[in-house]
CSV table of C-alpha atoms in Angstrom, one decimal:
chain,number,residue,atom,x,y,z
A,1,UNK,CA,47.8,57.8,124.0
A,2,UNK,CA,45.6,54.4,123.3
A,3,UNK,CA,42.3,53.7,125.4
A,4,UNK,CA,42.4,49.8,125.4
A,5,UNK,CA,39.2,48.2,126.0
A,6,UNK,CA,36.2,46.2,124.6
A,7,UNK,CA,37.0,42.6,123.0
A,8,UNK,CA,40.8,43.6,122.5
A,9,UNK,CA,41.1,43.0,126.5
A,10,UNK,CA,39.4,39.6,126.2
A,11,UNK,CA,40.0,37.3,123.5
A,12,UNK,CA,43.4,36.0,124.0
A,13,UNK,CA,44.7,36.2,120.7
A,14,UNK,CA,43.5,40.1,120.5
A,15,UNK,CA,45.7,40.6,123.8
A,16,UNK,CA,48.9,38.9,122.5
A,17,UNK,CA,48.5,41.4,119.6
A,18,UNK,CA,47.7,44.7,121.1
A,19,UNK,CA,50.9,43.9,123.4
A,20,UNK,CA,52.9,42.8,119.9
A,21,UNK,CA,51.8,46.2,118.5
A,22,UNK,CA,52.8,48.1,121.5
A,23,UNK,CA,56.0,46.8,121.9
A,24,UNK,CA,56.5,47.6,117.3
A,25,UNK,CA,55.7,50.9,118.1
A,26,UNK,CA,57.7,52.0,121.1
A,27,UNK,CA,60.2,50.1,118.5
A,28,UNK,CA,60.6,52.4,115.9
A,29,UNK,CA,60.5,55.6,118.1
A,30,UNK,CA,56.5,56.2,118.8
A,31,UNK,CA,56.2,56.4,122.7
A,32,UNK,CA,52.6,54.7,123.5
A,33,UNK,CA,50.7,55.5,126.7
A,34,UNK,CA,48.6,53.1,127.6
A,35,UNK,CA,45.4,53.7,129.4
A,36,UNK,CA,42.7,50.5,130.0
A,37,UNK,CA,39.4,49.5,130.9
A,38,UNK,CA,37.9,47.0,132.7
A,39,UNK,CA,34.4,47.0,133.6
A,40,UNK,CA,33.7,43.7,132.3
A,41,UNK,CA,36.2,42.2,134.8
A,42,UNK,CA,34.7,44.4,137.8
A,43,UNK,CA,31.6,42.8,137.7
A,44,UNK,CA,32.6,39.4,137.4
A,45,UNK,CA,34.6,40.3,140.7
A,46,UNK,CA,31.8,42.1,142.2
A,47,UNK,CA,29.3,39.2,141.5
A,48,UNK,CA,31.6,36.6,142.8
A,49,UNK,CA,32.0,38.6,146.0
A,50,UNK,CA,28.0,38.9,146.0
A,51,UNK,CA,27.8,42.7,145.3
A,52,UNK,CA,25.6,44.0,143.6
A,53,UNK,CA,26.2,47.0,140.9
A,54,UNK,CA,23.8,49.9,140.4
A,55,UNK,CA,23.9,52.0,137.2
A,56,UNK,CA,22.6,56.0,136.6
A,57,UNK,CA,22.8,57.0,132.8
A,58,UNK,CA,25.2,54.0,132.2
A,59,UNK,CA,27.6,55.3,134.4
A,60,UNK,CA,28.9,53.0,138.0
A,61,UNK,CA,27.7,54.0,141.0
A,62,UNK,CA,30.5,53.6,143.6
A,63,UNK,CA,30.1,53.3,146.8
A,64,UNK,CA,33.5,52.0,149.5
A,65,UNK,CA,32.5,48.3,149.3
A,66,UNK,CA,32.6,48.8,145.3
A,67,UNK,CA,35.4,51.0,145.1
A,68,UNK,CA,37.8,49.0,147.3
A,69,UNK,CA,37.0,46.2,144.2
A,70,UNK,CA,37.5,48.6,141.1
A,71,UNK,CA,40.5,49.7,143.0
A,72,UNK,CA,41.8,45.8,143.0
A,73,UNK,CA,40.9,44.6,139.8
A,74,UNK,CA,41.9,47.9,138.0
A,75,UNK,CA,45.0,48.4,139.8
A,76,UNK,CA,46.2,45.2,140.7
A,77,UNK,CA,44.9,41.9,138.4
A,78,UNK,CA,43.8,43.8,135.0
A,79,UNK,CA,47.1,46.3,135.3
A,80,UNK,CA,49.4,43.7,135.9
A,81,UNK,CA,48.1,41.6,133.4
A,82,UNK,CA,48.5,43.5,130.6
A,83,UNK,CA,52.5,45.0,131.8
A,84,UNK,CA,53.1,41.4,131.7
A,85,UNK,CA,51.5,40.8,127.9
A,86,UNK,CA,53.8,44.0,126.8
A,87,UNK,CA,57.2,42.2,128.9
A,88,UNK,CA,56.7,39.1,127.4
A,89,UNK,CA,56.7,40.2,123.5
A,90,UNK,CA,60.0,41.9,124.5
A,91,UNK,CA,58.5,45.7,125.9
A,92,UNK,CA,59.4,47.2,129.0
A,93,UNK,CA,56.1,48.4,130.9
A,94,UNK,CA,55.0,49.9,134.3
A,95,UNK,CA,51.6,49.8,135.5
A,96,UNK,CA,50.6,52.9,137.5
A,97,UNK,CA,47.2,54.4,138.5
A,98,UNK,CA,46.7,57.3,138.9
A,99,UNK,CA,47.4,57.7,142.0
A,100,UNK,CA,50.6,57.1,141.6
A,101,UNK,CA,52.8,60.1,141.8
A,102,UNK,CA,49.7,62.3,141.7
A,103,UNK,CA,49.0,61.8,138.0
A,104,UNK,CA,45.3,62.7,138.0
A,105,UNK,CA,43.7,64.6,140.5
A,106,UNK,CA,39.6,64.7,140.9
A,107,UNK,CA,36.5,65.7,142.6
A,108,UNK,CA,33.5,63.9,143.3
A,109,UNK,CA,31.6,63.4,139.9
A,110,UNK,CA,27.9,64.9,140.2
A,111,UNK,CA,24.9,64.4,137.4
A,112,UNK,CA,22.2,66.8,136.8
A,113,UNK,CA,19.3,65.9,134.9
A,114,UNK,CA,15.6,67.5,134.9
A,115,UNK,CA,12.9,66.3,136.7
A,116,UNK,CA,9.7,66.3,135.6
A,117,UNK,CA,8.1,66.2,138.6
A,118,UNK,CA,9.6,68.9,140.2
A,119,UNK,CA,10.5,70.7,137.1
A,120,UNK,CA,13.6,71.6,138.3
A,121,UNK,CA,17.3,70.2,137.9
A,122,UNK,CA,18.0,67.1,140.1
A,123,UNK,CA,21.7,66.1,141.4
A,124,UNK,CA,22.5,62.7,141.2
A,125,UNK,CA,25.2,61.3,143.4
A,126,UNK,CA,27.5,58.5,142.0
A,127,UNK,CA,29.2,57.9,144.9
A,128,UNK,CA,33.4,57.5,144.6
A,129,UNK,CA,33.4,58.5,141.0
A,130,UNK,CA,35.3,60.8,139.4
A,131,UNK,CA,35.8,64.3,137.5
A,132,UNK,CA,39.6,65.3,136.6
A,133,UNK,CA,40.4,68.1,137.7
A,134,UNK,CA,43.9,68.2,136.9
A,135,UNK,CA,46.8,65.9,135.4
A,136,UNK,CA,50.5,65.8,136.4
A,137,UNK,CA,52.3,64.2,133.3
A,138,UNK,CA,55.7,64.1,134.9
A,139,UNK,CA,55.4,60.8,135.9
A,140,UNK,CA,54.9,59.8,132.4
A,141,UNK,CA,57.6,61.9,130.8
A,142,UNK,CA,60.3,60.6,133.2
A,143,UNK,CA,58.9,56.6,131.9
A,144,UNK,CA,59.0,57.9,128.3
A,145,UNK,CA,62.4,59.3,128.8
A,146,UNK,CA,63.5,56.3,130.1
A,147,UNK,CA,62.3,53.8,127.5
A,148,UNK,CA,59.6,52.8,130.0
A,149,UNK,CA,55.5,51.7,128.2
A,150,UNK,CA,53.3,53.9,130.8
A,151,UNK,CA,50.0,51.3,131.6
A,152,UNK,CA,47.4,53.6,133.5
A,153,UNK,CA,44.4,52.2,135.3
A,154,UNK,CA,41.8,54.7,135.5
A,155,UNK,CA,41.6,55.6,139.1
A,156,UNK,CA,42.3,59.1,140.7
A,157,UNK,CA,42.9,60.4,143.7
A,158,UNK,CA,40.0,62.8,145.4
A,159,UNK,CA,40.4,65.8,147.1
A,160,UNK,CA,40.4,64.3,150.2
A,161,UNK,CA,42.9,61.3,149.2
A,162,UNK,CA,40.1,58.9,148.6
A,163,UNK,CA,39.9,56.7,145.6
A,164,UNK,CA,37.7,57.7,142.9
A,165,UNK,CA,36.9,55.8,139.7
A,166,UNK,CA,36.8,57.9,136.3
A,167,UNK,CA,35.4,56.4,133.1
A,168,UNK,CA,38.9,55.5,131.0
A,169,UNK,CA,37.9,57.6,128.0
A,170,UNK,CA,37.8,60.6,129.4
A,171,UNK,CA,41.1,59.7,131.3
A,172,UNK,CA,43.0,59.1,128.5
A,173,UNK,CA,41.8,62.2,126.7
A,174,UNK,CA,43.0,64.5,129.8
A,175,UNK,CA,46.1,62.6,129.7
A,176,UNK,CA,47.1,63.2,125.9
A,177,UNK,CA,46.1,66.5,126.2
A,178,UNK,CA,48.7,67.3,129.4
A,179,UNK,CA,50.9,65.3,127.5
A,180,UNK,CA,50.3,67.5,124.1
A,181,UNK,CA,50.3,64.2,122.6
A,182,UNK,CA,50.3,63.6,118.7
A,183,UNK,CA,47.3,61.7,118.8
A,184,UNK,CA,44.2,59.6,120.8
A,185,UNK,CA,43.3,56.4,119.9
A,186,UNK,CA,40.4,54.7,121.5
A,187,UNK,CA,39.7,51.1,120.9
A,188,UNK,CA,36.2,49.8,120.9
A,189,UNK,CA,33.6,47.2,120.2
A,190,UNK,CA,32.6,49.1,116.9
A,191,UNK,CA,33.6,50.0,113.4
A,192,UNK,CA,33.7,53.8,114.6
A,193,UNK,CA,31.6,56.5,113.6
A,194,UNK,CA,28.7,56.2,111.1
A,195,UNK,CA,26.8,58.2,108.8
A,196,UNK,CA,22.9,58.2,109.3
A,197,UNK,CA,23.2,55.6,106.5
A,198,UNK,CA,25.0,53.2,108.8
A,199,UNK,CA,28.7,53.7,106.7
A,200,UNK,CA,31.6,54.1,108.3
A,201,UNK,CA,33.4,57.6,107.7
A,202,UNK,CA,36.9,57.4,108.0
A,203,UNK,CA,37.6,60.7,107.9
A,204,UNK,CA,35.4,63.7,109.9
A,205,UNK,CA,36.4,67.1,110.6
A,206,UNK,CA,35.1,69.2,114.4
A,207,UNK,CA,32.4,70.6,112.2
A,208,UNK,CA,31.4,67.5,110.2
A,209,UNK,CA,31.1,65.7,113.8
A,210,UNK,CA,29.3,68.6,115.4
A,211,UNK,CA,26.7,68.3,112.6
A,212,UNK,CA,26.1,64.4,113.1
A,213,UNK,CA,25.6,65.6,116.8
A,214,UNK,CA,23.6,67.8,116.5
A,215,UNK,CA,21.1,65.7,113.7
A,216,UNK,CA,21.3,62.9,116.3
A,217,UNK,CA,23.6,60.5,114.2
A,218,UNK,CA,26.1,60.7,116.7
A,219,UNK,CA,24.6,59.3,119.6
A,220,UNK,CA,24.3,57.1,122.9
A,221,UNK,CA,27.5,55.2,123.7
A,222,UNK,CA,29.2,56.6,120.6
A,223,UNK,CA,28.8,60.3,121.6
A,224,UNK,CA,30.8,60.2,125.1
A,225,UNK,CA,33.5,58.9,122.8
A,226,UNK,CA,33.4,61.2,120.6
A,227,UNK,CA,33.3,64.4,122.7
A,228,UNK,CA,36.5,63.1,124.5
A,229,UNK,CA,38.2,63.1,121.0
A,230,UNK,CA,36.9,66.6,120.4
A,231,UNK,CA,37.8,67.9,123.9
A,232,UNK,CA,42.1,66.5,123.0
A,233,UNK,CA,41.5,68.6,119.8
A,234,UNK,CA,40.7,71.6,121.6
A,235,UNK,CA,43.6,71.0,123.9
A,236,UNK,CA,46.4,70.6,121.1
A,237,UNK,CA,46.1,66.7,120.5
A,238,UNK,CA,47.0,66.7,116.6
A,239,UNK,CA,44.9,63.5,115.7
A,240,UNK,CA,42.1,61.5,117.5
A,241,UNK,CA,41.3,58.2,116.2
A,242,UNK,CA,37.9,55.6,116.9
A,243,UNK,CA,39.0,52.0,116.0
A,244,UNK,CA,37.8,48.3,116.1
A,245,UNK,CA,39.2,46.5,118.5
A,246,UNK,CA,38.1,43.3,117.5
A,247,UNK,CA,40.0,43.7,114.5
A,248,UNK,CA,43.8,42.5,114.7
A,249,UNK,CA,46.9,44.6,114.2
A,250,UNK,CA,44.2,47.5,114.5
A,251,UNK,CA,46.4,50.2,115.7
A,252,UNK,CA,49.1,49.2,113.2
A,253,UNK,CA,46.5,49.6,110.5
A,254,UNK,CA,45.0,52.9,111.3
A,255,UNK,CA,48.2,54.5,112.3
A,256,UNK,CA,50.4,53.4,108.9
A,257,UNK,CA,47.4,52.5,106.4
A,258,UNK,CA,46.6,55.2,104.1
A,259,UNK,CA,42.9,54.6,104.7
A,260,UNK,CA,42.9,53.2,108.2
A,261,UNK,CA,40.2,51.4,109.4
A,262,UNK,CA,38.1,53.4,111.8
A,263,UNK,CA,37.3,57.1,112.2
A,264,UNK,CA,39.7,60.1,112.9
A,265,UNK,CA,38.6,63.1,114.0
A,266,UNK,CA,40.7,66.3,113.7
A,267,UNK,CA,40.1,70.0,113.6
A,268,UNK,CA,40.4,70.7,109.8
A,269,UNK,CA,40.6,69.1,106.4
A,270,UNK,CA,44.1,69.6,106.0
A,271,UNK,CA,44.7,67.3,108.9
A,272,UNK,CA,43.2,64.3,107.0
A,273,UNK,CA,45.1,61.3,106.3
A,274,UNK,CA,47.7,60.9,105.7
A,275,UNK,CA,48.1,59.7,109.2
């Protein structure tokens, strides 16, 4: 299961190659899920309409107006864009979201944090965003079965049919873990995870990454990352990986290259590379 995003999804040359690479792997026999991003292209959308976005704790808040948008872009223009990437270097993809065929189901995403004024824990409402609250992989398994490259925008549908938008991450985390899948990749804007030093480990174990948690190396937009990666481990997902987008033929590289080039994360040392 790969989380495309970052760069990868904007420089032209970056999406010709993550389609290339998709299509080489469903190739020799590796059935890749594909679940995207794309906040960057929301806004633009959002801005051009003349609407503006409001953030809480980096995370969208989403009200109708915004959600019939995301649900657009991320459905329609950003999906279809990249089943026609993997079609045109010779794959065979379906965009769905995942509404489609009741794939992910969710509730109404709610924050708490403390407030110091009241000294007391304050809910924060995001509007139409999303908490998975369970994921129907049939859908997927009846695409794999039939040669088919699953692309999933990262939408859900709420318990009372609305739309609700759920950070992609965490979506394709749930997803390999209903789909017991061998491993999750997620693509990104950075190297991976780094040491307090500022190196790149390419190899961490649950505990090692707990650690670096706890110490505060692991932190800010790194750490959501990483406790999706820990919560597929926990739910039977063999390998989870933290890769460079930017960097081409990246999945190639960390899958079949002895050393990779970003971070896994697995339970134990005995699950180390080799990949």
């Amino acid at each position: 299961v790969i989380k495309y995003g970052g760069n990868a999804m904007v420089s032209e040359d970056l999406k010709k190659n993550f389609a290339l690479n998709i299509v080489m792997m469903k190739y020799i026999g590796i059935n890749p899920v594909v679940i995207h991003g794309g906040g960057p292209q929301i806004d633009e959308t959002l801005k051009a309409l003349g609407i503006q976005s409001q953030f809480v704790q980096g995370q969208r808040v989403t009200n109708k107006e915004t959600i019939d948008v995301v649900e657009m872009v991320l459905g329609g223009k950003v999906n279809k864009e990249i089943v026609s990437l993997i079609n045109s270097q010779g794959g065979n993809a379906v965009g769905i979201t995942g509404k489609d065929g009741d794939l992910i189901l969710a509730k109404r995403h709610k924050r708490v944090k403390h407030s110091p004024e009241t000294d007391r824990p304050e809910i924060i409402e995001l509007g139409l965003v999303g908490e998975i609250t369970k994921v129907n992989p049939k859908i997927l398994e009846t695409l794999d079965q039939n040669e088919f490259i699953p692309v999933i925008a990262p939408i859900g549908k709420g318990e009372n049919g609305e739309t609700l938008n759920i950070n992609a991450d965490y979506v394709a985390a749930h997803i390999a873990a209903a789909l017991k899948a061998e491993k999750l990749i997620l693509m990104t804007n950075t190297e991976g995870v780094k040491n307090k030093a500022g190196k790149l480990q390419s190899g961490l174990t649950r505990k090692n990454t707990t650690n670096m948690i706890r110490n505060k190396v692991i932190r800010d937009g790194m750490l959501p990352k990483v406790n999706c990666c820990l919560d597929a481990l926990k739910s039977g997902v063999r390998k989870t990986h933290i890769i460079d987008g930017r960097i081409r033929h990246a999945l190639l590289l960390e899958i079949f290259t002895e050393e990779g080039i970003g971070t896994q994360i697995v339970e134990k040392d005995k699950d180390l590379k080799p990949v």
